Amino acid sequence: MARKCALMVAGWLLVSSPAFAQVQRVVVETEGMSNACLPALEGALKQTESIYKYATSVPKQMFSVIYYAGEKFDPLALRRIADQGEAYVLKFHVSAVGTLEKEGDRRVFVAGENRFAITGADGVPLGVPVGIIGLVDDEENPMTMTPDDIQVLTDSPTDESAPPRK
């Protein structure tokens, strides 16, 4: 299911390239989400200023958020939002645009203000724009990302990213 979820957002990421690097979308897999608690979860999502759009699914036990341009992915905030809906976060599937950099002996994916130690991106060139969809472990410092899909962004497709927050 996790792989299927990540692939669903792959198309969305690869056809949009924002004006600058950032985490664009996060799909949050949960456990314990219920219809009774959905209003509290959605209320918390609505009140989060960095979130442009969101969607929830009790049957799939997940919610997704799209950030305004220039906003930062904050896993702790998403965990608190899930708590308000009495759900427990299992996984974060992150869709982002940025660049790979070398820091010591590891590769780091820089997406706006977010930095992720990345695995499995040895063949991807450093310093060029890339789109990545991957599973993020926010318990590491820096956060780690295991990519499901990496695409070097050489074309300039239509910008379908969220607008800046007003």
Steps between C-alpha positions, in 0.01 A plus 500: 500500500786738581657448158162551330445821695843632405447417135164682501674824586790431261311626200395813684860581594655430165264725304544801724815692575476790740698821463716392797580186692277375778297213635178533306277219619493250784282192524468390863416136565319463832339249727186560702342770282120485534200687371420613854838671535521632143354845584779565752765387252359714219461796735869476591595476131291809417668700776855421386617807310765320294249258346345603169277195446433173677309178449401229745399136459377293791476177294862540383614625844685797354495870444700715264609861504627736234709786631492861390806601299793572729367307800696239695409137563453463876445135596440586865214731401347222286531257791318750726227541239458122482482488881210746494317252279599219739712340228856373523750581223658194340687648202569820310512480120661824383497654153760774458717691255855599583863404444737235625815617676797318645566542873795294613438142399124532449261655252249753626182602320430871552139602439454859610551515876486120532806276487491122472783248516421291196565139408510337160566808285858422399441540126320834531720803428570756771381860474230454235125532565338168583155387600488229764221298652606301798438365845626732774619398846469809716650334806850536355696826504515604227186328378567214262327437170481173313396590144230311314559712190758760397471708186759748374301809399646616169184637342298797618147361529208719589517617860206337682630554851304667776511880514689693768308548824326835515 
